[in-house]
Amino acid sequence: MATRPCPRRLGHVVLNVRDLAASVRFYTDIVGLEVSDYIEDQMAFLRCGHDHHDLALAQIPAGGLLREATYAPGRPGMEHFSYELGSLAEIEEAARYLQDQGIEIVRGIGKHGPGENLFLVFKDPDGNYCEFYAEMVQVTPEQPHVARVWRNDLAAFDQWHFSRFVVPAPDWGPRGGGDQEGQA
C-alpha cells in the first residue's frame, strides 16, 4: 500500500475569470503581483514571491454555459488550489495512494510549460479540484525570469504529452506535432 502524502505547504491558486485582461490589470496594478508568463490570451501566471506563480488566471470562453454561475467547474472562481510535494517520486507515490483510497484523479501526472511544475489534480469530497505539485521554477535576483507568451498547445499544458498520466488523457490538444489547439 502506498504512503500518505506529506505536503510541504499550500501553493498556488488558479481562478477562472470572465475578462483575463481586466483581471491581470487588477492583480498587478491593485494587488501588486508580477506577471511571470501567459498562455496566449487564455491564461496568465502571476507571482508575489519566488514561485513562478502564486496565482494563475484562466479565461472563461465568452459563450461558456457556466460563465455567470458559481461553484461549478468552468465558472468564475477557483479552478484549483495546490499543495507542494518534494519531487516526482512523491507525486507518483501520492497518485498510488489516491488510487488506493478511491479518490478521483482528474489529470496528471504531467509537467506544465509555464512554471515547469509537475502536477497531479484530484477531487476532494465536495468536488473541488486539489493539486499536488513539485519542482516549480523559482524566480530570485540570482535566477531572474523574463515573462513570455506560450502557445496554447499541448506543450504548455503537459511537456510530457500525457505519457505519465495515470488517468485517460483529455480529448483535446495536438498529438504528435498536430496543429490543433486545446485548453490549458
JSON list of C-alpha atoms in Angstrom, two decimals, residues 12-17 19-28 33-47 52-60 80 114-115 147-150 152 184:
[
{"chain": "A", "resi": 12, "resn": "HIS", "atom": "CA", "xyz": [-0.79, 28.39, -5.86]},
{"chain": "A", "resi": 13, "resn": "VAL", "atom": "CA", "xyz": [-4.42, 29.01, -6.77]},
{"chain": "A", "resi": 14, "resn": "VAL", "atom": "CA", "xyz": [-5.94, 29.06, -10.26]},
{"chain": "A", "resi": 15, "resn": "LEU", "atom": "CA", "xyz": [-9.02, 31.19, -10.85]},
{"chain": "A", "resi": 16, "resn": "ASN", "atom": "CA", "xyz": [-11.42, 31.12, -13.81]},
{"chain": "A", "resi": 17, "resn": "VAL", "atom": "CA", "xyz": [-12.11, 34.70, -14.90]},
{"chain": "A", "resi": 19, "resn": "ASP", "atom": "CA", "xyz": [-12.06, 39.04, -18.55]},
{"chain": "A", "resi": 20, "resn": "LEU", "atom": "CA", "xyz": [-8.42, 37.98, -18.45]},
{"chain": "A", "resi": 21, "resn": "ALA", "atom": "CA", "xyz": [-7.00, 41.42, -19.29]},
{"chain": "A", "resi": 22, "resn": "ALA", "atom": "CA", "xyz": [-9.09, 43.17, -16.62]},
{"chain": "A", "resi": 23, "resn": "SER", "atom": "CA", "xyz": [-8.13, 40.54, -14.05]},
{"chain": "A", "resi": 24, "resn": "VAL", "atom": "CA", "xyz": [-4.42, 40.84, -14.89]},
{"chain": "A", "resi": 25, "resn": "ARG", "atom": "CA", "xyz": [-4.67, 44.63, -14.52]},
{"chain": "A", "resi": 26, "resn": "PHE", "atom": "CA", "xyz": [-6.40, 44.20, -11.15]},
{"chain": "A", "resi": 27, "resn": "TYR", "atom": "CA", "xyz": [-3.88, 41.73, -9.75]},
{"chain": "A", "resi": 28, "resn": "THR", "atom": "CA", "xyz": [-0.87, 43.71, -11.00]},
{"chain": "A", "resi": 33, "resn": "LEU", "atom": "CA", "xyz": [1.65, 40.94, -8.31]},
{"chain": "A", "resi": 34, "resn": "GLU", "atom": "CA", "xyz": [4.09, 40.50, -11.22]},
{"chain": "A", "resi": 35, "resn": "VAL", "atom": "CA", "xyz": [3.32, 38.63, -14.44]},
{"chain": "A", "resi": 36, "resn": "SER", "atom": "CA", "xyz": [5.52, 35.57, -14.97]},
{"chain": "A", "resi": 37, "resn": "ASP", "atom": "CA", "xyz": [4.07, 34.19, -18.21]},
{"chain": "A", "resi": 38, "resn": "TYR", "atom": "CA", "xyz": [0.98, 33.99, -20.41]},
{"chain": "A", "resi": 39, "resn": "ILE", "atom": "CA", "xyz": [-0.56, 31.22, -22.48]},
{"chain": "A", "resi": 40, "resn": "GLU", "atom": "CA", "xyz": [-1.68, 33.40, -25.38]},
{"chain": "A", "resi": 41, "resn": "ASP", "atom": "CA", "xyz": [-4.94, 35.13, -24.40]},
{"chain": "A", "resi": 42, "resn": "GLN", "atom": "CA", "xyz": [-6.10, 32.15, -22.31]},
{"chain": "A", "resi": 43, "resn": "MET", "atom": "CA", "xyz": [-4.05, 32.21, -19.10]},
{"chain": "A", "resi": 44, "resn": "ALA", "atom": "CA", "xyz": [-1.82, 34.48, -17.05]},
{"chain": "A", "resi": 45, "resn": "PHE", "atom": "CA", "xyz": [0.63, 33.38, -14.35]},
{"chain": "A", "resi": 46, "resn": "LEU", "atom": "CA", "xyz": [1.41, 35.89, -11.57]},
{"chain": "A", "resi": 47, "resn": "ARG", "atom": "CA", "xyz": [3.70, 35.90, -8.56]},
{"chain": "A", "resi": 52, "resn": "HIS", "atom": "CA", "xyz": [6.92, 31.13, -10.77]},
{"chain": "A", "resi": 53, "resn": "HIS", "atom": "CA", "xyz": [3.25, 31.65, -9.90]},
{"chain": "A", "resi": 54, "resn": "ASP", "atom": "CA", "xyz": [1.18, 32.05, -6.77]},
{"chain": "A", "resi": 55, "resn": "LEU", "atom": "CA", "xyz": [-1.91, 32.84, -8.83]},
{"chain": "A", "resi": 56, "resn": "ALA", "atom": "CA", "xyz": [-2.92, 31.79, -12.32]},
{"chain": "A", "resi": 57, "resn": "LEU", "atom": "CA", "xyz": [-5.90, 33.22, -14.17]},
{"chain": "A", "resi": 58, "resn": "ALA", "atom": "CA", "xyz": [-7.79, 31.21, -16.80]},
{"chain": "A", "resi": 59, "resn": "GLN", "atom": "CA", "xyz": [-10.09, 32.91, -19.33]},
{"chain": "A", "resi": 60, "resn": "ILE", "atom": "CA", "xyz": [-13.64, 31.52, -19.44]},
{"chain": "A", "resi": 80, "resn": "HIS", "atom": "CA", "xyz": [-7.96, 24.53, -8.28]},
{"chain": "A", "resi": 114, "resn": "PRO", "atom": "CA", "xyz": [4.76, 27.82, -17.70]},
{"chain": "A", "resi": 115, "resn": "GLY", "atom": "CA", "xyz": [6.43, 27.27, -14.32]},
{"chain": "A", "resi": 147, "resn": "ALA", "atom": "CA", "xyz": [7.91, 36.74, -18.95]},
{"chain": "A", "resi": 148, "resn": "ARG", "atom": "CA", "xyz": [6.97, 35.09, -22.21]},
{"chain": "A", "resi": 149, "resn": "VAL", "atom": "CA", "xyz": [3.85, 34.15, -24.12]},
{"chain": "A", "resi": 150, "resn": "TRP", "atom": "CA", "xyz": [3.41, 30.42, -24.62]},
{"chain": "A", "resi": 152, "resn": "ASN", "atom": "CA", "xyz": [-1.90, 27.48, -26.29]},
{"chain": "A", "resi": 184, "resn": "ALA", "atom": "CA", "xyz": [-4.74, 24.59, -20.77]}
]
